PDB file of C-alpha atoms and ligand atoms in Angstrom:
ATOM      1  CA  MET F   1     115.681 135.889 121.486  1.00  0.00           C
ATOM      2  CA  SER F   2     112.432 137.644 121.698  1.00  0.00           C
ATOM      3  CA  THR F   3     109.531 137.423 124.046  1.00  0.00           C
ATOM      4  CA  ARG F   4     107.621 135.197 121.096  1.00  0.00           C
ATOM      5  CA  ASP F   5     110.428 133.006 120.270  1.00  0.00           C
ATOM      6  CA  ALA F   6     110.586 132.312 124.567  1.00  0.00           C
ATOM      7  CA  THR F   7     107.221 131.232 124.428  1.00  0.00           C
ATOM      8  CA  MET F   8     107.334 129.095 121.755  1.00  0.00           C
ATOM      9  CA  MET F   9     108.520 126.156 124.413  1.00  0.00           C
ATOM     10  CA  ASP F  10     105.379 127.169 127.017  1.00  0.00           C
ATOM     11  CA  ASP F  11     102.996 125.701 123.533  1.00  0.00           C
ATOM     12  CA  VAL F  12     104.943 122.134 123.948  1.00  0.00           C
ATOM     13  CA  ALA F  13     103.135 119.885 126.229  1.00  0.00           C
ATOM     14  CA  GLU F  14     105.237 117.331 125.410  1.00  0.00           C
ATOM     15  CA  ILE F  15     108.457 116.135 123.549  1.00  0.00           C
ATOM     16  CA  LEU F  16     107.480 113.192 121.042  1.00  0.00           C
ATOM     17  CA  LEU F  17     110.578 112.199 119.428  1.00  0.00           C
ATOM     18  CA  ASP F  18     113.694 113.919 120.384  1.00  0.00           C
ATOM     19  CA  THR F  19     116.491 115.468 117.798  1.00  0.00           C
ATOM     20  CA  GLU F  20     118.452 112.459 118.672  1.00  0.00           C
ATOM     21  CA  THR F  21     115.708 109.710 117.839  1.00  0.00           C
ATOM     22  CA  ILE F  22     114.988 111.737 114.372  1.00  0.00           C
ATOM     23  CA  SER F  23     118.565 111.713 113.382  1.00  0.00           C
ATOM     24  CA  SER F  24     118.979 107.894 113.885  1.00  0.00           C
ATOM     25  CA  ARG F  25     115.574 107.416 112.159  1.00  0.00           C
ATOM     26  CA  VAL F  26     116.170 109.793 109.335  1.00  0.00           C
ATOM     27  CA  ARG F  27     119.815 107.933 108.669  1.00  0.00           C
ATOM     28  CA  GLN F  28     118.298 104.608 108.678  1.00  0.00           C
ATOM     29  CA  LEU F  29     115.353 105.879 105.922  1.00  0.00           C
ATOM     30  CA  GLY F  30     118.599 107.168 104.153  1.00  0.00           C
ATOM     31  CA  ALA F  31     120.476 104.103 103.861  1.00  0.00           C
ATOM     32  CA  ASP F  32     116.770 102.049 102.830  1.00  0.00           C
ATOM     33  CA  ILE F  33     116.618 104.522  99.910  1.00  0.00           C
ATOM     34  CA  ALA F  34     120.185 104.991  98.781  1.00  0.00           C
ATOM     35  CA  ARG F  35     120.176 100.758  98.694  1.00  0.00           C
ATOM     36  CA  ASP F  36     116.532 100.670  96.574  1.00  0.00           C
ATOM     37  CA  TYR F  37     117.526 103.262  94.436  1.00  0.00           C
ATOM     38  CA  ALA F  38     121.764 102.962  93.938  1.00  0.00           C
ATOM     39  CA  ALA F  39     120.903 102.094  89.841  1.00  0.00           C
ATOM     40  CA  LYS F  40     117.916 104.703  89.183  1.00  0.00           C
ATOM     41  CA  ASP F  41     117.319 108.202  87.736  1.00  0.00           C
ATOM     42  CA  VAL F  42     115.371 109.259  91.167  1.00  0.00           C
ATOM     43  CA  VAL F  43     114.032 112.355  91.659  1.00  0.00           C
ATOM     44  CA  LEU F  44     112.761 113.212  95.124  1.00  0.00           C
ATOM     45  CA  VAL F  45     109.902 115.530  95.470  1.00  0.00           C
ATOM     46  CA  SER F  46     109.112 117.510  98.506  1.00  0.00           C
ATOM     47  CA  ILE F  47     106.255 119.131  99.459  1.00  0.00           C
ATOM     48  CA  LEU F  48     106.596 122.640 100.431  1.00  0.00           C
ATOM     49  CA  LYS F  49     106.910 123.521 103.400  1.00  0.00           C
ATOM     50  CA  GLY F  50     106.913 121.381 106.147  1.00  0.00           C
ATOM     51  CA  ALA F  51     108.925 118.666 104.605  1.00  0.00           C
ATOM     52  CA  LEU F  52     112.273 120.480 104.354  1.00  0.00           C
ATOM     53  CA  PRO F  53     114.182 120.017 107.472  1.00  0.00           C
ATOM     54  CA  PHE F  54     113.338 116.183 107.097  1.00  0.00           C
ATOM     55  CA  LEU F  55     114.341 116.231 103.352  1.00  0.00           C
ATOM     56  CA  ALA F  56     117.453 117.922 104.031  1.00  0.00           C
ATOM     57  CA  ASP F  57     118.434 115.470 106.461  1.00  0.00           C
ATOM     58  CA  LEU F  58     117.190 112.534 104.130  1.00  0.00           C
ATOM     59  CA  MET F  59     119.218 113.012 101.102  1.00  0.00           C
ATOM     60  CA  ARG F  60     122.438 114.099 103.240  1.00  0.00           C
ATOM     61  CA  ALA F  61     121.732 110.303 104.381  1.00  0.00           C
ATOM     62  CA  ALA F  62     121.568 108.590 100.819  1.00  0.00           C
ATOM     63  CA  PRO F  63     125.122 109.329  99.372  1.00  0.00           C
ATOM     64  CA  ILE F  64     123.350 108.442  95.933  1.00  0.00           C
ATOM     65  CA  PRO F  65     122.877 110.676  92.665  1.00  0.00           C
ATOM     66  CA  LEU F  66     119.426 112.083  92.982  1.00  0.00           C
ATOM     67  CA  ALA F  67     117.586 115.257  91.909  1.00  0.00           C
ATOM     68  CA  LEU F  68     115.481 117.243  93.784  1.00  0.00           C
ATOM     69  CA  ASP F  69     112.013 119.213  92.679  1.00  0.00           C
ATOM     70  CA  PHE F  70     108.991 120.608  94.895  1.00  0.00           C
ATOM     71  CA  LEU F  71     105.226 121.067  95.101  1.00  0.00           C
ATOM     72  CA  GLU F  72     103.596 123.443  97.037  1.00  0.00           C
ATOM     73  CA  VAL F  73      99.857 122.914  97.948  1.00  0.00           C
ATOM     74  CA  SER F  74      97.233 124.521  99.849  1.00  0.00           C
ATOM     75  CA  SER F  75      94.614 121.962 101.289  1.00  0.00           C
ATOM     76  CA  TYR F  76      91.531 123.759 102.612  1.00  0.00           C
ATOM     77  CA  GLY F  77      90.173 123.411 105.805  1.00  0.00           C
ATOM     78  CA  THR F  78      90.145 124.932 109.507  1.00  0.00           C
ATOM     79  CA  SER F  79      93.672 125.291 111.351  1.00  0.00           C
ATOM     80  CA  THR F  80      93.962 122.132 112.474  1.00  0.00           C
ATOM     81  CA  GLU F  81      92.234 119.599 110.040  1.00  0.00           C
ATOM     82  CA  THR F  82      92.332 119.139 105.818  1.00  0.00           C
ATOM     83  CA  SER F  83      89.107 119.021 103.567  1.00  0.00           C
ATOM     84  CA  GLY F  84      90.621 117.417 100.778  1.00  0.00           C
ATOM     85  CA  VAL F  85      90.395 120.352  98.259  1.00  0.00           C
ATOM     86  CA  VAL F  86      93.832 120.390  97.093  1.00  0.00           C
ATOM     87  CA  ARG F  87      94.838 123.476  94.788  1.00  0.00           C
ATOM     88  CA  VAL F  88      98.591 123.492  93.638  1.00  0.00           C
ATOM     89  CA  LEU F  89      99.966 126.616  94.241  1.00  0.00           C
ATOM     90  CA  LYS F  90     103.406 125.679  92.795  1.00  0.00           C
ATOM     91  CA  ASP F  91     104.256 122.720  90.489  1.00  0.00           C
ATOM     92  CA  LEU F  92     107.211 120.890  89.987  1.00  0.00           C
ATOM     93  CA  ALA F  93     109.999 122.613  87.879  1.00  0.00           C
ATOM     94  CA  ASN F  94     111.113 119.592  85.648  1.00  0.00           C
ATOM     95  CA  PRO F  95     109.399 116.104  83.503  1.00  0.00           C
ATOM     96  CA  ILE F  96     109.072 113.642  85.425  1.00  0.00           C
ATOM     97  CA  GLU F  97     108.093 111.352  82.698  1.00  0.00           C
ATOM     98  CA  GLY F  98     110.052 107.662  82.668  1.00  0.00           C
ATOM     99  CA  ARG F  99     111.938 108.742  86.127  1.00  0.00           C
ATOM    100  CA  HIS F 100     111.605 107.402  89.455  1.00  0.00           C
ATOM    101  CA  VAL F 101     109.931 109.597  91.901  1.00  0.00           C
ATOM    102  CA  LEU F 102     109.742 109.264  95.315  1.00  0.00           C
ATOM    103  CA  ILE F 103     107.506 111.686  97.170  1.00  0.00           C
ATOM    104  CA  VAL F 104     108.958 112.962 100.850  1.00  0.00           C
ATOM    105  CA  GLU F 105     106.265 114.399 103.138  1.00  0.00           C
ATOM    106  CA  ASP F 106     106.359 115.172 106.575  1.00  0.00           C
ATOM    107  CA  ILE F 107     103.208 113.728 107.878  1.00  0.00           C
ATOM    108  CA  ILE F 108     100.240 111.817 106.879  1.00  0.00           C
ATOM    109  CA  ASP F 109      97.206 112.356 108.798  1.00  0.00           C
ATOM    110  CA  THR F 110      93.549 112.028 106.613  1.00  0.00           C
ATOM    111  CA  GLY F 111      95.967 110.994 103.447  1.00  0.00           C
ATOM    112  CA  LEU F 112      93.639 113.413 101.435  1.00  0.00           C
ATOM    113  CA  THR F 113      96.314 115.929 100.868  1.00  0.00           C
ATOM    114  CA  LEU F 114      99.044 112.794  99.539  1.00  0.00           C
ATOM    115  CA  ASN F 115      96.101 110.937  97.702  1.00  0.00           C
ATOM    116  CA  TYR F 116      95.366 114.282  95.648  1.00  0.00           C
ATOM    117  CA  VAL F 117      99.617 114.985  95.030  1.00  0.00           C
ATOM    118  CA  ILE F 118     100.227 110.978  94.152  1.00  0.00           C
ATOM    119  CA  GLU F 119      97.096 111.253  91.351  1.00  0.00           C
ATOM    120  CA  HIS F 120      98.906 114.544  89.874  1.00  0.00           C
ATOM    121  CA  LEU F 121     102.036 112.979  89.706  1.00  0.00           C
ATOM    122  CA  ARG F 122     100.905 109.804  88.315  1.00  0.00           C
ATOM    123  CA  ALA F 123      99.527 111.677  85.174  1.00  0.00           C
ATOM    124  CA  GLN F 124     102.893 112.912  84.347  1.00  0.00           C
ATOM    125  CA  ARG F 125     103.933 109.383  83.734  1.00  0.00           C
ATOM    126  CA  PRO F 126     106.662 108.826  85.631  1.00  0.00           C
ATOM    127  CA  ALA F 127     108.322 105.382  85.754  1.00  0.00           C
ATOM    128  CA  SER F 128     107.116 104.581  89.605  1.00  0.00           C
ATOM    129  CA  ILE F 129     105.799 106.515  92.593  1.00  0.00           C
ATOM    130  CA  LYS F 130     106.975 105.754  96.079  1.00  0.00           C
ATOM    131  CA  LEU F 131     105.843 107.300  98.957  1.00  0.00           C
ATOM    132  CA  CYS F 132     108.468 108.302 102.364  1.00  0.00           C
ATOM    133  CA  ALA F 133     106.650 109.819 104.875  1.00  0.00           C
ATOM    134  CA  LEU F 134     108.398 110.728 108.620  1.00  0.00           C
ATOM    135  CA  LEU F 135     105.070 110.776 110.349  1.00  0.00           C
ATOM    136  CA  ASP F 136     102.190 108.645 110.083  1.00  0.00           C
ATOM    137  CA  LYS F 137      99.188 109.170 111.844  1.00  0.00           C
ATOM    138  CA  PRO F 138      96.959 106.098 110.782  1.00  0.00           C
ATOM    139  CA  ALA F 139      94.191 106.816 113.607  1.00  0.00           C
ATOM    140  CA  ARG F 140      92.848 109.829 111.606  1.00  0.00           C
ATOM    141  CA  ARG F 141      93.544 107.743 107.841  1.00  0.00           C
ATOM    142  CA  ILE F 142      90.435 108.173 105.503  1.00  0.00           C
ATOM    143  CA  VAL F 143      91.847 107.402 102.345  1.00  0.00           C
ATOM    144  CA  PRO F 144      93.995 104.181 102.488  1.00  0.00           C
ATOM    145  CA  LEU F 145      97.886 105.012 101.332  1.00  0.00           C
ATOM    146  CA  GLN F 146     100.917 102.678 101.103  1.00  0.00           C
ATOM    147  CA  ILE F 147     104.036 104.505 102.675  1.00  0.00           C
ATOM    148  CA  ASP F 148     106.837 102.839 101.842  1.00  0.00           C
ATOM    149  CA  TYR F 149     109.152 104.214 104.308  1.00  0.00           C
ATOM    150  CA  ARG F 150     107.704 105.281 107.230  1.00  0.00           C
ATOM    151  CA  GLY F 151     110.148 107.319 109.945  1.00  0.00           C
ATOM    152  CA  PHE F 152     107.748 107.002 113.249  1.00  0.00           C
ATOM    153  CA  GLU F 153     103.654 105.946 113.786  1.00  0.00           C
ATOM    154  CA  ILE F 154     102.189 108.909 115.843  1.00  0.00           C
ATOM    155  CA  PRO F 155      99.324 109.158 117.963  1.00  0.00           C
ATOM    156  CA  ASP F 156      96.289 111.142 117.201  1.00  0.00           C
ATOM    157  CA  LYS F 157      97.559 114.612 118.894  1.00  0.00           C
ATOM    158  CA  PHE F 158      98.840 117.718 116.784  1.00  0.00           C
ATOM    159  CA  VAL F 159     102.359 117.903 116.734  1.00  0.00           C
ATOM    160  CA  ILE F 160     104.263 120.618 115.659  1.00  0.00           C
ATOM    161  CA  GLY F 161     108.503 121.141 115.470  1.00  0.00           C
ATOM    162  CA  TYR F 162     111.738 119.686 112.721  1.00  0.00           C
ATOM    163  CA  GLY F 163     109.057 121.558 109.540  1.00  0.00           C
ATOM    164  CA  LEU F 164     105.769 121.248 110.707  1.00  0.00           C
ATOM    165  CA  ASP F 165     103.568 123.864 111.913  1.00  0.00           C
ATOM    166  CA  TYR F 166     100.886 125.322 113.426  1.00  0.00           C
ATOM    167  CA  ALA F 167      99.814 128.862 111.829  1.00  0.00           C
ATOM    168  CA  GLU F 168     103.068 128.929 110.147  1.00  0.00           C
ATOM    169  CA  ARG F 169     104.915 128.655 113.404  1.00  0.00           C
ATOM    170  CA  TYR F 170     106.951 126.700 115.485  1.00  0.00           C
ATOM    171  CA  ARG F 171     108.781 124.944 112.301  1.00  0.00           C
ATOM    172  CA  ASN F 172     112.171 125.219 113.722  1.00  0.00           C
ATOM    173  CA  LEU F 173     112.051 123.777 117.250  1.00  0.00           C
ATOM    174  CA  PRO F 174     114.564 121.371 116.310  1.00  0.00           C
ATOM    175  CA  PHE F 175     112.380 118.289 117.732  1.00  0.00           C
ATOM    176  CA  ILE F 176     108.854 116.591 117.488  1.00  0.00           C
ATOM    177  CA  GLY F 177     106.638 118.178 120.311  1.00  0.00           C
ATOM    178  CA  VAL F 178     102.935 117.656 121.140  1.00  0.00           C
ATOM    179  CA  LEU F 179     100.992 121.640 120.995  1.00  0.00           C
ATOM    180  CA  ARG F 180      98.884 122.675 124.046  1.00  0.00           C
ATOM    181  CA  PRO F 181      95.448 122.135 122.552  1.00  0.00           C
ATOM    182  CA  GLU F 182      94.937 125.632 124.509  1.00  0.00           C
ATOM    183  CA  VAL F 183      97.236 127.214 121.685  1.00  0.00           C
ATOM    184  CA  TYR F 184      94.779 126.308 119.270  1.00  0.00           C
ATOM    185  CA  ARG F 185      91.263 127.057 120.779  1.00  0.00           C
ATOM    186  CA  ARG F 186      92.765 130.448 121.777  1.00  0.00           C
TER     187      ARG F 186
HETATM  188  P1  IMP B   1      96.459 115.254 105.425  1.00  0.00           P
HETATM  189  O1  IMP B   1      95.973 115.385 103.999  1.00  0.00           O
HETATM  190  O2  IMP B   1      95.150 114.727 106.339  1.00  0.00           O
HETATM  191  O3  IMP B   1      97.046 114.017 105.412  1.00  0.00           O
HETATM  192  O4  IMP B   1      97.240 116.049 105.842  1.00  0.00           O
HETATM  193  C1  IMP B   1      98.621 116.369 105.422  1.00  0.00           C
HETATM  194  C2  IMP B   1      99.066 117.718 105.742  1.00  0.00           C
HETATM  195  O5  IMP B   1      97.977 118.210 107.070  1.00  0.00           O
HETATM  196  C3  IMP B   1     100.443 117.432 106.396  1.00  0.00           C
HETATM  197  O6  IMP B   1     101.333 117.873 104.802  1.00  0.00           O
HETATM  198  C4  IMP B   1     100.839 118.517 107.338  1.00  0.00           C
HETATM  199  O7  IMP B   1     100.940 120.056 106.551  1.00  0.00           O
HETATM  200  C5  IMP B   1      99.879 118.990 107.837  1.00  0.00           C
HETATM  201  N1  IMP B   1      98.965 118.275 108.965  1.00  0.00           N
HETATM  202  C6  IMP B   1      98.410 117.157 109.638  1.00  0.00           C
HETATM  203  N2  IMP B   1      98.573 116.784 110.639  1.00  0.00           N
HETATM  204  C7  IMP B   1      99.291 117.952 111.403  1.00  0.00           C
HETATM  205  C8  IMP B   1     100.355 117.801 112.712  1.00  0.00           C
HETATM  206  O8  IMP B   1      99.834 117.007 113.373  1.00  0.00           O
HETATM  207  N3  IMP B   1     100.811 118.893 112.842  1.00  0.00           N
HETATM  208  C9  IMP B   1     101.267 119.709 111.597  1.00  0.00           C
HETATM  209  N4  IMP B   1     100.763 119.994 110.612  1.00  0.00           N
HETATM  210  C10 IMP B   1      99.637 118.306 110.170  1.00  0.00           C
END
């Protein structure tokens, strides 16, 4: 372990959701999705990069035929706040017209990013669009959104791990923790 890696844990103020808690909730969500989409042509549309660990676990908990596709977006803003101005960096590889889309996202904070993404996808005329988010931070919501499959509601704290980053770091932590505020004030 390098000195850089060794300091990762020092930047965690508290563990909010441990590995076992995440994994049992993701298994439940997978079972719900498998039940609801069993007979449908479903595409899981995931948003790079934070949702990747969640997507990987979720799809293996949903033993039904499904397809994957990816969007990469960047939202302008400060390091811990989004502005609502979203740019598509990577678009879907395949058409979604007439198919059932389930968006798989790591966290809904203000809702601005997802609101943009939903409009972007709706323009491509899918049969339906639903939203699955591992984390919901309702305290900061600006745009109301219906979360059809929700993992956990969390308090208004900046979290890292299980895909979530701060300045591209901490994504590989196997739990979800609160980042020490000193780190982003540095
Ligand atoms: P929104 O547009 O404010 O809902 O922000 C959504 C995006 O901001 C998420 O997909 C994350 O990439 C990022 N984000 C929001 N809150 C957090 C957090 O607590 N930790 C890490 N990333 C976050």
